[in-house]
Coordinates of C-alpha atoms in Angstrom, one line a residue:
M1 CA -255.6 -35.7 89.0
C2 CA -259.1 -34.1 88.7
S3 CA -259.5 -34.2 92.5
V4 CA -256.2 -32.5 93.0
L5 CA -257.1 -29.7 90.5
K6 CA -260.7 -29.6 91.9
V7 CA -262.2 -29.7 88.4
H8 CA -264.9 -31.9 87.0
P9 CA -263.6 -34.9 85.0
S10 CA -265.7 -34.0 81.9
G11 CA -264.3 -30.5 81.9
Y12 CA -260.7 -31.8 82.1
Y13 CA -261.1 -34.2 79.2
K14 CA -262.8 -31.5 77.2
W15 CA -259.8 -29.2 77.8
L16 CA -257.5 -32.0 76.6
K17 CA -259.4 -32.4 73.3
Q18 CA -259.6 -28.7 72.5
P19 CA -257.8 -27.7 69.3
I20 CA -254.4 -26.0 69.4
S21 CA -254.8 -22.2 69.3
N22 CA -253.5 -20.1 66.4
L23 CA -251.0 -18.4 68.7
Q24 CA -249.5 -21.7 69.8
L25 CA -249.2 -22.8 66.1
E26 CA -247.4 -19.5 65.4
N27 CA -245.1 -20.1 68.3
E28 CA -244.3 -23.6 67.1
K29 CA -243.4 -22.3 63.6
L30 CA -241.4 -19.4 65.0
L31 CA -239.5 -21.8 67.3
L32 CA -238.5 -23.9 64.3
E33 CA -237.0 -20.8 62.7
I34 CA -235.3 -19.9 66.0
K35 CA -233.7 -23.3 66.3
K36 CA -232.6 -23.1 62.6
A37 CA -230.9 -19.7 63.2
Y38 CA -229.4 -21.0 66.5
K39 CA -227.9 -24.1 64.7
E40 CA -226.5 -21.9 61.9
S41 CA -224.6 -19.8 64.5
N42 CA -223.1 -23.0 66.0
G43 CA -225.0 -22.5 69.2
I44 CA -223.4 -19.1 69.8
Y45 CA -226.2 -16.5 69.3
G46 CA -228.4 -15.3 72.1
Y47 CA -231.9 -13.9 71.5
R48 CA -230.7 -10.5 70.3
N49 CA -228.8 -11.8 67.3
I50 CA -231.4 -14.5 66.7
H51 CA -234.0 -11.7 66.5
K52 CA -231.8 -9.9 63.9
D53 CA -231.5 -13.1 61.8
L54 CA -235.3 -13.5 61.9
K55 CA -235.7 -9.9 60.8
A56 CA -233.3 -10.4 57.9
L57 CA -235.7 -13.3 56.8
N58 CA -238.6 -10.8 56.9
I59 CA -240.0 -12.6 60.0
H60 CA -241.2 -9.6 62.1
V61 CA -241.5 -10.6 65.8
N62 CA -241.0 -8.9 69.1
K63 CA -237.6 -9.4 70.7
K64 CA -239.1 -10.3 74.0
R65 CA -241.1 -13.0 72.4
V66 CA -238.0 -14.5 70.9
A67 CA -236.3 -14.4 74.3
R68 CA -239.3 -16.1 76.0
L69 CA -239.6 -18.9 73.4
M70 CA -235.8 -19.5 73.6
K71 CA -236.0 -19.6 77.4
E72 CA -239.0 -22.1 77.4
A73 CA -237.1 -24.3 74.9
K74 CA -233.9 -24.0 77.0
I75 CA -232.0 -22.5 74.1
C76 CA -229.3 -20.1 75.2
G77 CA -226.3 -18.4 73.6
I78 CA -222.8 -18.0 74.9
G79 CA -222.7 -15.1 77.3
N80 CA -219.9 -12.7 78.0
Y81 CA -217.8 -12.7 81.0
R82 CA -215.9 -9.8 82.3
R83 CA -212.5 -10.0 83.8
K84 CA -210.7 -6.9 85.2
P85 CA -207.5 -6.5 83.1
K86 CA -204.3 -6.4 85.1
Y87 CA -201.5 -4.6 83.4
K88 CA -198.8 -2.0 84.1
A89 CA -198.2 0.2 81.0
G90 CA -194.6 0.1 80.0
S91 CA -192.4 2.0 77.6
I92 CA -192.8 2.2 73.8
H93 CA -190.7 -0.1 71.7
N94 CA -187.3 1.4 70.7
A95 CA -187.5 0.1 67.1
H96 CA -191.2 0.6 66.3
P97 CA -193.2 3.4 67.9
N98 CA -197.0 3.2 68.5
H99 CA -198.4 4.8 65.3
L100 CA -201.9 3.5 66.0
K101 CA -202.3 5.1 69.5
Q102 CA -205.5 3.2 70.2
C103 CA -207.2 4.7 67.2
F104 CA -209.2 1.7 66.0
I105 CA -211.5 3.5 63.6
T106 CA -210.7 3.8 59.9
N107 CA -212.6 5.2 57.0
T108 CA -211.4 2.9 54.2
P109 CA -210.2 -0.7 54.0
N110 CA -206.5 -1.5 54.5
E111 CA -205.5 1.7 56.3
S112 CA -204.6 -0.1 59.5
W113 CA -204.2 -3.8 60.4
V114 CA -203.6 -5.5 63.8
S115 CA -202.0 -8.8 64.4
D116 CA -201.4 -11.2 67.3
I117 CA -200.7 -14.8 68.2
T118 CA -202.6 -17.2 70.5
Y119 CA -202.7 -20.9 71.4
I120 CA -205.2 -23.7 71.3
R121 CA -204.9 -26.7 73.6
T122 CA -205.1 -30.2 71.9
H123 CA -204.3 -33.7 73.1
E124 CA -201.2 -33.6 70.9
G125 CA -200.0 -30.4 72.4
W126 CA -200.4 -26.7 71.6
L127 CA -201.5 -25.4 68.3
Y128 CA -200.6 -21.7 67.7
L129 CA -202.8 -19.3 65.7
A130 CA -201.5 -16.1 64.1
I131 CA -204.0 -13.6 62.7
V132 CA -204.1 -10.4 60.7
L133 CA -207.2 -8.3 61.1
D134 CA -208.4 -5.2 59.1
L135 CA -209.7 -2.5 61.5
F136 CA -212.1 -1.2 58.8
S137 CA -214.3 -4.3 58.6
R138 CA -212.9 -6.3 61.5
K139 CA -212.3 -9.1 58.9
I140 CA -209.6 -11.7 59.4
I141 CA -207.7 -11.2 56.2
G142 CA -204.8 -13.6 57.0
W143 CA -204.3 -16.4 59.4
E144 CA -202.1 -19.5 59.9
T145 CA -201.6 -22.3 62.4
S146 CA -198.5 -24.2 63.5
H147 CA -197.3 -26.5 66.3
R148 CA -194.5 -23.9 66.8
Q149 CA -194.7 -20.2 67.7
T150 CA -192.2 -19.0 65.1
T151 CA -191.6 -16.0 62.9
Q152 CA -192.5 -18.1 59.9
L153 CA -196.0 -18.7 61.4
L154 CA -196.5 -15.0 61.4
L155 CA -195.1 -14.5 58.0
N156 CA -197.4 -17.1 56.5
A157 CA -200.4 -15.3 58.0
L158 CA -199.2 -12.0 56.6
N159 CA -198.5 -13.4 53.2
K160 CA -202.2 -14.2 52.8
A161 CA -203.1 -10.6 53.4
T162 CA -200.5 -9.0 51.1
Y163 CA -202.8 -9.0 48.1
R164 CA -204.9 -6.3 49.8
I165 CA -202.0 -3.9 50.4
P166 CA -202.8 -0.5 48.7
D167 CA -200.2 1.7 47.0
T168 CA -200.2 4.0 49.9
G169 CA -199.1 1.3 52.3
V170 CA -200.7 0.2 55.5
I171 CA -200.0 0.4 59.2
L172 CA -199.6 -3.0 61.0
H173 CA -199.9 -2.9 64.7
S174 CA -198.8 -5.7 67.1
D175 CA -197.6 -6.3 70.6
Q176 CA -193.9 -6.6 71.5
G177 CA -193.6 -10.3 71.0
S178 CA -190.3 -11.7 69.8
Q179 CA -191.8 -12.7 66.4
Y180 CA -192.7 -9.0 65.8
S181 CA -189.1 -7.9 66.5
S182 CA -187.4 -10.5 64.4
Y183 CA -185.2 -9.7 61.4
G184 CA -187.5 -11.7 59.1
Y185 CA -190.5 -9.8 60.1
K186 CA -188.8 -6.4 59.6
T187 CA -187.5 -7.5 56.2
F188 CA -191.0 -8.6 55.2
L189 CA -192.6 -5.4 56.2
K190 CA -189.9 -3.3 54.5
Y191 CA -190.3 -5.2 51.2
H192 CA -194.1 -4.8 51.2
K193 CA -194.0 -1.1 52.3
I194 CA -195.9 -1.8 55.5
T195 CA -195.4 0.6 58.5
P196 CA -194.8 -1.3 61.7
S197 CA -196.5 -0.2 64.9
M198 CA -196.1 -1.6 68.4
S199 CA -198.0 -1.5 71.7
R200 CA -196.4 -0.2 74.9
R201 CA -195.0 -3.1 77.0
G202 CA -197.7 -4.7 79.1
N203 CA -200.6 -2.6 77.8
C204 CA -203.3 -4.9 76.4
Y205 CA -205.5 -1.9 75.4
D206 CA -203.0 -0.8 72.7
N207 CA -204.0 -4.0 70.8
A208 CA -207.5 -4.3 72.0
V209 CA -209.2 -5.3 68.8
A210 CA -206.9 -8.3 68.3
E211 CA -207.3 -9.2 71.9
S212 CA -211.1 -8.9 71.5
F213 CA -211.1 -11.3 68.6
F214 CA -209.2 -13.9 70.5
K215 CA -211.5 -13.6 73.4
T216 CA -214.5 -14.2 71.1
F217 CA -212.7 -17.0 69.3
K218 CA -212.0 -18.9 72.5
R219 CA -215.4 -18.3 74.0
E220 CA -217.3 -19.4 70.9
L221 CA -215.1 -22.2 69.7
V222 CA -212.2 -23.3 71.8
R223 CA -214.0 -23.6 75.1
K224 CA -216.8 -25.5 73.5
N225 CA -214.6 -28.3 72.1
I226 CA -212.0 -30.8 73.1
F227 CA -209.5 -31.3 70.3
R228 CA -207.8 -34.6 70.0
T229 CA -205.4 -33.6 67.3
R230 CA -203.9 -30.4 66.0
Q231 CA -205.4 -31.1 62.5
E232 CA -208.9 -31.3 64.1
A233 CA -208.3 -27.9 65.8
K234 CA -207.0 -26.4 62.5
D235 CA -210.1 -27.7 60.6
K236 CA -212.5 -26.2 63.2
T237 CA -210.5 -22.9 63.1
F238 CA -211.0 -22.8 59.4
E239 CA -214.7 -23.3 59.7
Y240 CA -215.0 -20.7 62.4
I241 CA -213.0 -17.9 60.7
E242 CA -213.9 -18.5 57.0
M243 CA -217.4 -19.9 57.2
F244 CA -218.8 -18.1 60.2
Y245 CA -216.8 -15.2 61.6
N246 CA -216.0 -13.4 58.3
S247 CA -219.1 -14.4 56.4
K248 CA -222.0 -14.7 59.0
R249 CA -221.2 -13.4 62.5
R250 CA -222.9 -10.2 63.3
H251 CA -220.7 -7.4 64.8
S252 CA -222.2 -4.6 66.9
Y253 CA -219.4 -2.3 65.6
L254 CA -220.5 -2.9 62.0
G255 CA -224.2 -2.4 62.7
F256 CA -224.8 -6.0 63.3
I257 CA -223.7 -7.3 59.9
S258 CA -220.8 -9.6 59.0
P259 CA -217.4 -8.3 57.9
N260 CA -217.9 -9.7 54.4
E261 CA -221.3 -7.9 54.1
F262 CA -219.8 -4.7 55.5
E263 CA -217.1 -4.7 52.8
K264 CA -219.6 -5.6 50.1
R265 CA -221.8 -2.7 51.0
Y266 CA -218.8 -0.3 51.0
N267 CA -217.7 -1.5 47.6
E268 CA -221.3 -1.1 46.3
S269 CA -221.4 2.5 47.6
L270 CA -218.2 3.3 45.7
T271 CA -219.7 1.9 42.5
N272 CA -222.8 4.0 42.9
I273 CA -220.8 7.1 43.4
R274 CA -218.7 6.5 40.3
C275 CA -221.9 5.9 38.3

């Protein structure tokens, strides 16, 4: 080894015995915090969000240093992939016009909700997931799973969100799926004074926020796991939505805080104004 490196043996062994530098000790301690934050994100976060987690713990470190340490330790988050959308915008729905009109920004909670249904592959067959999302905080305020894609699946998800309905009512936007055109759905919305809104046929951008959630959900959970049973997929969905997405996951739209934290700060600001 010494002949290959062209150094004197005594110098080589002296180098081996030298104490660990302070910088290396700091890097080792920092890497432990990085691994902890990475584990709490279920292996999802990249260096940018890990850096924000460290900052929240009052650990002040350069973002590039976090990226370098993660690269050296072969720790990487789940990256984005882009796919060019293919659609041909169709006509509006005859029964429910598009009240939202791609305006996904609201100033208060429960002005506008969006809803959609997706599927999860398991060894037992498909598991369908229906969600209701509040555009103000991007929080999933109602969700339900079932082995069948029925209107009742959707109503069960909506029923969990009804406690949030203000006296002024709320707009609920969706695509033109058959569940959203059913008699049971229309009756439910009429009873709870919810205004229905529907995308144009074949236009994914009209319901972009719900589509974005499902894209994130599948990238961060579904594609990372092989579900043997529907119950296993349901349990993991609960963990992802309630214990991570709503309570911990950082959103760029919200200033890199979680939906629960965003709503908490909003409610605190109202309390301060009243005082």
